[in-house]
Coordinates of C-alpha atoms in Angstrom, one line a residue:
M1 CA 24.9 -148.2 128.2
R2 CA 23.7 -150.6 131.6
N3 CA 27.3 -152.2 132.6
E4 CA 28.7 -148.7 132.5
R5 CA 25.9 -147.5 135.6
T6 CA 27.7 -148.1 138.7
I7 CA 25.2 -146.0 141.1
A8 CA 21.4 -147.0 141.8
Y9 CA 19.3 -144.4 143.7
F10 CA 16.0 -145.3 145.0
T11 CA 13.8 -142.8 146.3
M12 CA 9.5 -143.8 147.3
E13 CA 8.8 -140.2 145.3
I14 CA 9.4 -138.5 142.2
A15 CA 9.0 -135.3 140.6
L16 CA 10.0 -135.8 137.1
D17 CA 6.9 -134.1 135.1
D18 CA 4.7 -131.5 135.3
D19 CA 2.2 -134.2 134.4
M20 CA 2.8 -136.7 136.4
P21 CA 1.8 -137.2 139.8
T22 CA 4.4 -139.6 140.5
Y23 CA 5.6 -137.7 144.1
S24 CA 4.1 -135.5 147.1
G25 CA 6.0 -132.7 148.1
G26 CA 9.8 -131.8 148.7
L27 CA 11.2 -135.3 149.1
G28 CA 10.3 -136.0 145.5
V29 CA 11.4 -133.0 144.3
L30 CA 14.0 -133.4 145.6
A31 CA 14.9 -136.7 143.9
G32 CA 13.4 -135.1 140.3
D33 CA 16.4 -132.2 141.0
T34 CA 19.2 -134.8 142.0
I35 CA 18.0 -137.3 138.7
R36 CA 18.3 -134.3 136.1
S37 CA 22.1 -132.8 137.6
A38 CA 23.4 -136.4 136.7
A39 CA 21.7 -136.2 133.5
D40 CA 23.4 -132.7 132.8
L41 CA 27.1 -134.3 134.3
S42 CA 27.1 -137.5 133.5
V43 CA 26.6 -139.3 136.6
P44 CA 26.5 -143.4 135.7
L45 CA 23.7 -143.1 137.9
V46 CA 19.8 -145.4 137.1
G47 CA 17.0 -144.2 139.8
I48 CA 14.4 -146.7 140.4
T49 CA 10.6 -146.0 142.0
L50 CA 7.8 -146.8 142.4
L51 CA 4.9 -146.6 140.0
H52 CA 1.6 -144.4 141.6
R53 CA -1.4 -145.2 139.8
K54 CA -3.5 -142.7 141.3
G55 CA -0.7 -140.5 142.7
Y56 CA -0.9 -138.6 145.7
F57 CA -4.3 -137.3 145.2
Y58 CA -6.1 -133.8 143.5
Q59 CA -7.3 -131.5 146.2
H60 CA -10.3 -129.6 146.5
L61 CA -11.0 -127.1 149.2
D62 CA -14.7 -127.0 150.0
E63 CA -16.6 -123.8 150.8
N64 CA -15.5 -124.1 154.9
G65 CA -11.9 -124.6 153.9
W66 CA -11.5 -127.9 154.3
Q67 CA -9.6 -130.4 152.3
R68 CA -10.7 -133.1 150.2
E69 CA -8.7 -135.9 148.4
E70 CA -9.7 -137.5 145.1
A71 CA -7.0 -140.2 143.3
V72 CA -5.6 -138.3 140.6
Q73 CA -6.6 -139.5 137.2
W74 CA -3.0 -140.0 133.6
V75 CA -2.5 -141.7 131.1
I76 CA 0.6 -143.8 131.8
E77 CA 1.2 -144.5 128.9
D78 CA 1.3 -140.9 127.2
Y79 CA 4.7 -140.8 130.3
L80 CA 6.2 -144.1 130.5
K81 CA 7.1 -147.5 128.4
A82 CA 6.2 -150.5 129.3
L83 CA 9.3 -152.9 130.1
P84 CA 8.6 -157.0 129.4
Q85 CA 11.7 -158.0 132.3
R86 CA 10.1 -159.0 135.8
A87 CA 11.0 -159.3 138.9
D88 CA 9.0 -160.8 142.1
V89 CA 8.6 -160.7 145.6
A90 CA 6.9 -162.7 148.0
I91 CA 4.8 -160.5 149.9
E92 CA 2.4 -163.3 153.3
G93 CA 3.1 -166.3 150.8
R94 CA 2.4 -165.1 147.6
N95 CA 5.0 -164.5 144.5
V96 CA 4.0 -160.6 143.6
L97 CA 5.4 -160.0 140.0
I98 CA 6.6 -156.6 139.1
R99 CA 6.9 -154.6 135.7
P100 CA 8.7 -151.8 135.7
W101 CA 8.4 -148.5 133.2
L102 CA 11.2 -146.2 131.6
Y103 CA 11.2 -142.9 132.0
E104 CA 14.5 -141.1 130.4
V105 CA 16.0 -137.8 132.1
V106 CA 18.0 -136.2 129.0
G107 CA 20.8 -134.0 130.4
I108 CA 22.4 -130.5 128.9
G109 CA 25.0 -133.1 126.9
N110 CA 22.4 -135.8 126.0
F111 CA 23.2 -137.8 128.6
K112 CA 20.5 -140.0 129.8
V113 CA 19.3 -141.2 132.9
P114 CA 16.8 -143.9 133.4
V115 CA 14.0 -144.3 135.9
Y116 CA 12.5 -147.2 136.9
F117 CA 8.8 -146.9 138.0
L118 CA 8.2 -150.3 139.2
D119 CA 4.6 -151.9 139.3
T120 CA 2.5 -154.3 140.7
D121 CA -0.4 -153.7 138.1
L122 CA -0.7 -157.2 136.2
A123 CA -2.7 -159.4 135.6
E124 CA -1.2 -162.9 137.1
N125 CA -1.1 -160.9 140.2
D126 CA -4.0 -161.4 143.0
A127 CA -6.6 -158.4 142.9
Q128 CA -5.2 -156.8 146.4
D129 CA -1.7 -157.2 145.4
R130 CA -2.5 -155.2 141.6
S131 CA -2.9 -152.3 144.0
L132 CA -0.2 -151.8 145.9
T133 CA 1.8 -149.2 144.0
D134 CA -1.1 -147.3 142.9
H135 CA -1.6 -144.9 146.4
L136 CA 1.7 -142.8 147.1
Y137 CA 1.9 -142.5 150.9
G138 CA -1.6 -144.2 151.3
G139 CA -3.0 -147.3 152.8
D140 CA -2.4 -148.4 156.8
E141 CA 0.6 -150.0 157.7
R142 CA 0.6 -153.5 155.6
Y143 CA -0.1 -151.4 152.9
R144 CA 3.0 -149.5 153.0
L145 CA 5.7 -152.0 154.0
C146 CA 4.3 -154.2 150.9
Q147 CA 4.8 -150.5 149.1
E148 CA 8.6 -150.9 151.0
I149 CA 8.9 -154.6 149.2
V150 CA 8.2 -153.1 146.1
L151 CA 10.7 -150.9 146.5
G152 CA 13.7 -152.2 148.2
I153 CA 13.7 -156.0 147.7
G154 CA 11.9 -155.4 144.5
G155 CA 14.0 -152.9 142.9
A156 CA 17.8 -154.5 143.6
R157 CA 15.8 -157.6 141.5
I158 CA 14.5 -155.2 138.9
L159 CA 18.5 -153.8 138.5
R160 CA 19.3 -157.7 138.0
S161 CA 16.6 -158.0 135.4
L162 CA 16.9 -155.0 133.2
G163 CA 21.1 -156.1 133.1
Y164 CA 22.6 -153.6 135.3
D165 CA 25.8 -155.8 136.9
C166 CA 28.1 -153.0 137.7
I167 CA 26.0 -151.3 140.5
K168 CA 28.5 -150.7 142.8
R169 CA 26.6 -147.8 145.6
Y170 CA 22.9 -148.0 146.1
H171 CA 21.4 -144.8 147.6
M172 CA 18.5 -144.9 150.1
N173 CA 16.9 -141.2 149.4
E174 CA 15.3 -141.3 152.8
G175 CA 14.5 -145.1 154.9
H176 CA 11.5 -146.4 153.0
S177 CA 14.0 -148.3 150.4
G178 CA 15.8 -149.8 154.3
L179 CA 14.6 -153.2 152.6
L180 CA 17.1 -152.9 150.2
T181 CA 20.2 -154.1 152.2
M182 CA 18.1 -157.5 153.0
E183 CA 18.5 -158.0 149.5
L184 CA 22.0 -157.0 149.4
L185 CA 22.9 -159.6 152.1
D186 CA 21.1 -162.3 150.5
Q187 CA 22.2 -161.6 147.2
E188 CA 26.3 -162.0 149.3
V189 CA 25.3 -165.4 150.4
K190 CA 24.1 -167.0 147.4
R191 CA 27.0 -165.0 145.6
A192 CA 29.1 -167.0 148.3
G193 CA 27.6 -170.2 148.0
R194 CA 26.7 -170.2 151.4
I195 CA 23.2 -170.3 153.1
K196 CA 24.7 -168.8 156.5
I197 CA 25.4 -164.9 156.5
T198 CA 29.3 -163.3 157.9
Q199 CA 30.8 -160.3 159.3
N200 CA 31.8 -160.0 155.7
D201 CA 29.2 -159.8 154.3
I202 CA 27.9 -157.8 156.0
E203 CA 30.7 -155.0 155.8
S204 CA 29.9 -155.5 152.0
V205 CA 27.0 -154.0 151.6
R206 CA 28.0 -151.4 154.2
K207 CA 30.7 -150.4 151.9
Q208 CA 27.7 -150.6 148.6
C209 CA 25.2 -148.3 150.9
V210 CA 24.5 -144.4 151.4
F211 CA 21.9 -143.4 153.4
T212 CA 20.3 -140.0 153.4
T213 CA 17.5 -139.4 155.7
H214 CA 15.9 -136.2 155.6
T215 CA 13.9 -135.1 158.5
P216 CA 14.2 -135.2 162.3
V217 CA 10.4 -135.3 162.5
P218 CA 9.7 -138.8 164.1
A219 CA 6.0 -139.7 161.8
G220 CA 8.7 -138.9 159.1
H221 CA 11.1 -142.3 159.9
D222 CA 9.0 -145.8 158.7
Q223 CA 8.9 -148.5 161.2
F224 CA 6.1 -151.4 161.5
P225 CA 5.7 -153.8 164.3
M226 CA 7.5 -157.0 164.3
N227 CA 4.1 -159.1 164.0
L228 CA 3.2 -157.5 161.2
V229 CA 7.0 -157.5 159.8
R230 CA 6.9 -161.5 160.5
D231 CA 3.4 -161.9 158.7
V232 CA 4.1 -160.2 155.7
L233 CA 7.7 -160.1 155.1
R234 CA 8.0 -164.3 156.8
I235 CA 10.3 -163.5 159.2
S236 CA 11.9 -166.9 157.8
E237 CA 13.3 -165.4 155.0
V238 CA 14.7 -162.4 156.7
L239 CA 15.4 -162.7 160.6
V240 CA 16.3 -165.9 161.4
D241 CA 19.1 -165.0 159.3
L242 CA 19.8 -161.9 161.7
A243 CA 19.3 -163.9 164.2
D244 CA 21.7 -167.2 164.1
S245 CA 24.0 -165.0 161.8
F246 CA 24.5 -161.3 162.9
S247 CA 26.7 -160.4 166.1
S248 CA 23.6 -159.7 168.5
E249 CA 24.9 -156.1 168.3
L250 CA 24.2 -155.4 165.0
V251 CA 20.8 -157.6 165.6
R252 CA 19.7 -155.0 168.9
R253 CA 21.1 -151.3 166.7
I254 CA 17.9 -152.3 164.1
L255 CA 15.7 -153.3 165.9
R256 CA 16.5 -151.4 169.1
I257 CA 16.8 -153.8 172.0
P258 CA 18.2 -152.2 175.2
R259 CA 20.4 -155.2 175.8
E260 CA 21.8 -158.1 174.5
Y261 CA 20.2 -160.5 172.4
P262 CA 18.6 -163.8 173.4
D263 CA 16.8 -165.4 170.6
I264 CA 14.3 -165.5 167.7
R265 CA 10.6 -165.7 170.0
D266 CA 12.4 -162.0 171.6
V267 CA 12.8 -160.4 167.9
S268 CA 9.1 -161.1 166.6
D269 CA 7.7 -159.8 170.2
E270 CA 4.9 -158.1 168.7
N271 CA 5.9 -155.1 171.4
K272 CA 9.3 -154.8 169.3
V273 CA 9.1 -152.0 165.9
L274 CA 11.2 -152.3 162.6
N275 CA 12.8 -148.8 162.3
M276 CA 13.3 -148.9 158.4
T277 CA 15.8 -145.6 159.8
Y278 CA 17.9 -147.5 161.7
L279 CA 18.1 -150.5 159.3
A280 CA 19.6 -147.8 156.7
L281 CA 21.2 -146.1 159.0
N282 CA 23.1 -150.1 160.4
L283 CA 24.2 -150.8 157.1
S284 CA 25.3 -148.5 155.3
H285 CA 28.8 -146.7 155.3
Y286 CA 28.1 -143.0 154.4
I287 CA 25.5 -141.7 156.3
N288 CA 24.4 -138.2 155.6
G289 CA 21.7 -135.6 156.8
V290 CA 20.6 -132.7 154.7
A291 CA 21.8 -129.0 156.0
K292 CA 25.1 -128.2 158.6
K293 CA 22.1 -127.7 161.0
H294 CA 20.0 -131.2 160.1
G295 CA 23.2 -132.9 160.6
E296 CA 23.7 -131.6 163.7
V297 CA 20.1 -132.7 165.1
S298 CA 20.5 -136.1 163.3
R299 CA 23.5 -136.4 165.3
L300 CA 22.3 -135.9 168.8
M301 CA 19.1 -138.3 167.4
Y302 CA 21.5 -140.7 166.4
A303 CA 23.9 -140.9 169.0
G304 CA 26.6 -143.4 168.2
Y305 CA 26.1 -143.2 164.0
H306 CA 28.1 -141.1 162.1
V307 CA 26.2 -138.4 160.6
D308 CA 27.6 -136.2 157.5
A309 CA 25.9 -132.9 156.1
I310 CA 25.5 -132.4 152.7
T311 CA 23.6 -129.4 152.0
N312 CA 20.4 -130.3 149.6
G313 CA 19.8 -128.0 146.5
V314 CA 17.8 -127.5 143.5
H315 CA 18.2 -128.0 140.1
A316 CA 18.9 -124.1 138.6
A317 CA 17.5 -124.8 135.2
T318 CA 14.7 -126.5 136.0
W319 CA 13.5 -123.8 139.0
T320 CA 14.5 -120.4 137.1
S321 CA 11.9 -118.3 135.5
E322 CA 12.2 -117.6 131.6
P323 CA 12.7 -113.7 132.3
F324 CA 16.1 -114.6 134.5
Q325 CA 17.1 -117.5 132.0
E326 CA 17.2 -115.2 129.2
L327 CA 18.7 -112.9 131.6
Y328 CA 21.7 -115.0 132.8
D329 CA 22.4 -116.5 129.0
R330 CA 22.9 -113.1 127.9
Y331 CA 25.0 -112.1 130.8
I332 CA 26.2 -115.5 132.4
P333 CA 26.8 -117.9 129.4
G334 CA 27.4 -121.2 131.0
W335 CA 25.4 -120.5 134.1
K336 CA 23.2 -124.2 133.6
L337 CA 25.9 -126.5 133.1
D338 CA 28.4 -124.7 135.6
N339 CA 25.6 -122.8 138.2
F340 CA 28.4 -121.7 140.3
N341 CA 29.1 -118.8 137.7
L342 CA 25.3 -117.4 138.8
R343 CA 28.1 -115.3 140.7
Y344 CA 28.2 -113.0 138.1
A345 CA 24.5 -111.9 138.7
L346 CA 26.0 -109.1 140.7
S347 CA 26.9 -107.6 137.6
I348 CA 23.8 -107.8 135.8
P349 CA 21.9 -104.4 135.3
K350 CA 19.8 -103.7 138.1
N351 CA 16.7 -102.5 136.0
K352 CA 17.3 -105.9 134.0
V353 CA 16.9 -107.9 137.0
W354 CA 13.3 -105.5 138.2
N355 CA 11.8 -106.1 134.5
A356 CA 12.8 -109.7 134.4
H357 CA 11.3 -109.9 137.7
M358 CA 8.0 -108.4 137.2
T359 CA 7.6 -110.4 133.4
A360 CA 7.6 -113.2 136.3
K361 CA 5.6 -111.7 138.9
K362 CA 2.8 -110.8 135.7
T363 CA 3.2 -114.6 134.7
L364 CA 1.9 -114.9 138.5
L365 CA -0.5 -113.0 139.1
E366 CA -2.3 -112.9 136.0
Y367 CA -2.8 -117.3 136.2
I368 CA -4.1 -116.5 140.1
N369 CA -6.5 -113.3 138.8
R370 CA -7.9 -115.6 136.5
E371 CA -8.3 -118.9 138.5
T372 CA -9.7 -117.0 142.5
N373 CA -10.5 -112.9 140.8
C374 CA -9.2 -112.1 144.0
G375 CA -7.9 -108.9 142.0
M376 CA -4.6 -109.1 143.1
G377 CA -2.2 -106.0 142.1
M378 CA 1.4 -106.0 140.3
N379 CA 2.8 -102.5 142.1
V380 CA 1.5 -104.6 145.2
M381 CA 3.8 -106.4 147.3
T382 CA 3.6 -110.0 147.4
I383 CA 4.3 -112.8 150.5
G384 CA 4.3 -116.2 148.8
F385 CA 4.1 -119.5 151.0
A386 CA 3.7 -122.7 149.9
R387 CA 5.4 -125.9 151.3
R388 CA 3.4 -129.0 153.0
A389 CA 0.3 -128.1 154.8
T390 CA 1.0 -129.8 158.7
S391 CA 1.5 -128.5 162.2
Y392 CA 5.4 -127.6 162.3
K393 CA 5.6 -125.7 159.7
R394 CA 2.8 -122.9 161.3
G395 CA 1.2 -121.6 158.2
D396 CA -1.4 -119.5 160.3
L397 CA 2.1 -117.4 162.3
L398 CA 1.5 -114.8 160.5
F399 CA -1.6 -114.4 161.7
R400 CA -1.0 -114.1 165.6
D401 CA -1.9 -110.7 165.3
I402 CA -4.7 -109.5 162.9
E403 CA -5.3 -106.5 164.2
R404 CA -1.2 -105.2 163.3
L405 CA -1.2 -106.9 160.2
K406 CA -4.0 -104.5 159.6
Y407 CA -1.6 -101.5 161.1
I408 CA 1.0 -102.3 158.4
A409 CA -0.7 -103.0 155.8
A410 CA -2.8 -99.3 156.0
Q411 CA 0.0 -97.0 157.7
I412 CA 3.3 -98.6 155.9
G413 CA 2.8 -99.9 153.3
P414 CA -0.2 -102.9 151.1
F415 CA 0.8 -105.8 150.9
Q416 CA -1.0 -109.2 149.6
I417 CA -0.1 -112.9 150.2
I418 CA 0.0 -115.9 148.2
Y419 CA -0.2 -119.2 150.7
A420 CA -0.4 -123.3 148.8
G421 CA 0.1 -126.8 149.4
K422 CA -1.8 -129.9 150.2
A423 CA -1.7 -132.0 153.8
H424 CA -1.9 -135.7 154.4
P425 CA -5.2 -137.3 153.3
R426 CA -4.6 -138.3 157.1
D427 CA -2.9 -135.1 159.2
D428 CA -6.2 -132.9 160.2
G429 CA -3.5 -130.9 161.7
G430 CA -2.9 -130.0 158.5
K431 CA -5.9 -129.2 157.6
T432 CA -7.2 -127.7 160.1
L433 CA -3.9 -125.0 159.6
I434 CA -5.7 -124.7 155.9
Q435 CA -8.5 -123.7 157.8
R436 CA -7.2 -121.8 159.8
I437 CA -5.2 -119.6 157.3
Q438 CA -8.6 -119.5 155.0
Q439 CA -10.7 -118.1 158.1
A440 CA -7.8 -115.4 158.4
K441 CA -8.2 -114.7 154.7
N442 CA -12.0 -113.8 155.9
A443 CA -11.4 -111.5 158.7
M444 CA -9.1 -109.1 156.5
K445 CA -11.0 -108.7 153.7
G446 CA -10.8 -105.4 152.5
N447 CA -7.5 -104.9 154.0
I448 CA -5.2 -107.4 153.1
K449 CA -6.1 -109.7 149.5
I450 CA -4.9 -113.2 150.5
V451 CA -5.7 -116.3 148.5
Y452 CA -4.8 -120.0 149.0
L453 CA -4.3 -122.0 146.3
E454 CA -5.3 -125.9 145.3
N455 CA -2.9 -128.5 143.7
Y456 CA 0.5 -126.9 144.7
D457 CA 2.2 -129.4 141.8
L458 CA 5.1 -128.3 140.3
K459 CA 4.0 -125.7 137.6
L460 CA 2.9 -123.5 140.5
A461 CA 5.5 -124.3 142.2
K462 CA 8.3 -122.4 140.4
M463 CA 5.4 -119.6 139.3
L464 CA 5.5 -118.8 143.0
T465 CA 8.5 -119.0 143.7
S466 CA 9.8 -116.8 140.8
G467 CA 6.7 -114.5 140.7
V468 CA 6.2 -113.1 144.3
D469 CA 8.6 -110.4 146.1
I470 CA 9.0 -112.1 149.4
W471 CA 9.6 -116.0 150.5
L472 CA 7.9 -116.5 154.0
N473 CA 8.9 -119.7 156.1
T474 CA 8.0 -120.6 159.7
P475 CA 8.6 -123.8 161.0
Q476 CA 9.1 -124.6 164.0
V477 CA 12.9 -124.8 165.1
P478 CA 14.7 -127.4 164.5
R479 CA 12.1 -129.5 162.5
E480 CA 12.9 -128.7 159.4
A481 CA 15.6 -130.5 158.1
S482 CA 16.1 -128.7 155.0
G483 CA 13.3 -127.1 152.4
T484 CA 13.6 -126.3 149.4
S485 CA 11.6 -123.4 147.9
G486 CA 13.4 -121.1 149.5
M487 CA 16.8 -121.8 147.5
K488 CA 14.2 -121.9 144.4
A489 CA 12.8 -118.4 145.0
A490 CA 16.7 -117.0 145.4
L491 CA 17.2 -118.5 141.7
N492 CA 15.0 -116.0 140.6
G493 CA 16.3 -113.0 142.8
I494 CA 13.5 -113.6 145.6
P495 CA 14.9 -112.7 149.2
S496 CA 13.5 -115.1 152.1
F497 CA 12.3 -114.1 155.2
S498 CA 12.5 -117.4 157.4
V499 CA 12.9 -118.4 161.1
L500 CA 16.6 -119.9 161.1
D501 CA 16.2 -123.5 160.3
G502 CA 16.9 -125.9 157.9
W503 CA 19.7 -124.2 154.8
W504 CA 18.3 -121.1 155.9
H505 CA 21.6 -121.1 158.6
E506 CA 23.7 -121.3 155.9
G507 CA 22.2 -118.5 153.3
H508 CA 21.2 -116.2 155.7
I509 CA 22.5 -113.0 155.7
E510 CA 20.6 -110.4 157.1
G511 CA 19.5 -107.6 155.1
L512 CA 21.7 -109.0 152.2
T513 CA 20.5 -112.7 151.1
G514 CA 16.9 -111.7 153.7
W515 CA 15.9 -111.8 156.5
S516 CA 15.5 -113.9 160.2
I517 CA 12.4 -114.7 162.5
G518 CA 13.3 -115.2 165.8
D519 CA 16.6 -116.3 167.2
N520 CA 18.4 -119.6 166.6
D521 CA 17.0 -122.0 169.1
G522 CA 12.8 -120.8 168.3
S523 CA 12.3 -121.5 171.7
D524 CA 10.4 -118.3 172.3
E525 CA 7.4 -118.0 169.6
A526 CA 5.9 -114.6 170.7
A527 CA 9.6 -112.9 170.2
E528 CA 9.4 -114.9 166.6
V529 CA 6.1 -113.0 166.2
T530 CA 7.4 -109.9 167.3
T531 CA 10.1 -110.4 165.0
L532 CA 8.2 -111.3 162.2
Y533 CA 5.9 -108.0 162.9
E534 CA 8.7 -106.0 163.5
K535 CA 11.2 -105.9 160.9
L536 CA 8.1 -105.9 157.7
E537 CA 7.2 -102.9 159.7
K538 CA 10.0 -100.8 159.8
T539 CA 12.8 -102.7 157.4
I540 CA 11.2 -104.9 154.3
I541 CA 8.0 -102.9 153.7
P542 CA 10.5 -99.2 153.8
I543 CA 12.7 -101.3 151.5
F544 CA 10.5 -102.3 148.7
Y545 CA 8.4 -99.2 148.6
H546 CA 11.2 -96.5 149.3
H547 CA 14.5 -98.0 148.6
N548 CA 14.4 -99.5 145.3
D549 CA 17.9 -99.6 144.6
H550 CA 18.8 -101.0 147.6
F551 CA 16.4 -104.2 147.2
L552 CA 17.4 -104.8 143.6
E553 CA 21.0 -104.9 145.5
I554 CA 19.1 -107.6 147.9
M555 CA 18.0 -109.3 145.0
R556 CA 21.3 -109.6 142.9
H557 CA 23.1 -111.0 145.9
C558 CA 20.2 -114.0 146.4
I559 CA 21.1 -114.9 143.2
A560 CA 25.0 -114.8 143.4
I561 CA 25.1 -116.0 147.1
N562 CA 22.3 -118.6 147.5
G563 CA 21.5 -119.1 143.8
S564 CA 25.1 -120.1 142.6
F565 CA 25.3 -122.5 145.5
F566 CA 22.3 -123.7 146.6
N567 CA 21.5 -126.4 143.2
T568 CA 22.0 -130.0 142.7
H569 CA 25.1 -129.2 140.7
R570 CA 26.9 -128.4 143.3
M571 CA 25.0 -131.5 145.8
I572 CA 25.0 -134.7 143.8
Q573 CA 28.9 -133.6 143.6
Q574 CA 29.7 -133.6 146.9
Y575 CA 27.8 -136.6 147.2
V576 CA 30.2 -138.4 144.4
L577 CA 33.4 -137.2 146.0
N578 CA 32.1 -138.2 149.9
A579 CA 29.9 -141.3 149.3
Y580 CA 30.0 -142.6 146.0
Y581 CA 33.2 -143.4 145.2
Q582 CA 34.4 -143.7 148.5

């Protein structure tokens, strides 16, 4: 089987099981959905990631609405199988051993995609190295760089130790695994029996590498001071070879030096940085953003690079609620393997769609009422907002005018709101955002029921994206690369009410798949807020309460138009055609 695998998929995080805390949010969930679709479609792929023994974090909101974090406790052996193979990497001159753990994803036709979780918690390693893979996105710059050495360089070496000798494409899911390119260059040189890198080596590595960039937000692109790179990675192992052997133009582009590259001292200058995104950009033959709009934004950000676009998707069978799965099995047999068949949702009787929706809604509200004692009602229009809590997501945009919201709820029709999402432990802006939502909840007590659910995870995400009536999204344009929660909602017939950014540029048909907020450029927040309230008051609530047949027609179009297209089966087929075999 290992000799049949030709594609290696590298990702810092991945969501494969509800109880495995090896992901933080959208990037990891996308990775898990990609692997599931690869298994369903028999794509000869193998996954590489890190074993986060302490996970991302367990979230708790205190009495003031401030987020507190705890390490996640889980029993690794219950989910993963330890393997005897080993690889090693050099970190600060020390030899650090890496052990792989195996998780197999089984597709519809029983095709298996192995995913290897890399772990440094071995007795042979120094105490400081045993915890290198413990925390997802934890620690300082040094910790993150060490993790990326383990993922990129260590991941390539683990594949060799496991006997994967026929890998033709290495797909980097974001720049965290960018150092993989350095290891591949080293392999090219050793295979040729040389000690210097040639232009042919560079082109060979480029042909092997695929790079997907996921965010236009600068904080999402890892970069490390060159003095740190020199100390941790030992500059002689990588950058001296670059200095002696690469064209000066390539080095300039990777390190973003705005003039001719003179000598090694300039590269190791403490004012220089190694940007992992630019490393991957320069050593990949295929580069893509994750939505058409994001591709446009990325081409502006990375002028001089050809950046294609493959819009993200979600794994349809995973994110479709049980009531809708039963409905599709009855009316659209074969939909799990051929998601495009979901276009036939237009023929499903409307009453059957509504019954499935209300069953999913009942599951969600029973959970919420049991966990929070907030008393949300089945017949009240329910708005959902769940994603990473950070400033540009603007989770509190809805509360710019609390009195207007109270008026709408009292005079036009009642509604209730469900929030969920974690802020990064070092993102005080995101934590403050959660706190403001909690304060708005208190300010509207007695008028509008609002709940903020702790520990947003796969299980909760599935309940939310299938059980609410309207899916709200309010990012700051153009900072939403794609977003996938609205795609999950669409599979369950839930229309989106969203700012025109990310995937919604492609999925939005006004009044048919949902509604837009504001205009395309997002330059006027006041106008966005006005649009939000106007459409809520004059369009969405009246349709929900007084034109149920119309609302059900929208639900069916969400499934038929967006559910049938915005899925990882379509997405991975595009990677196969455009990147993996080109």
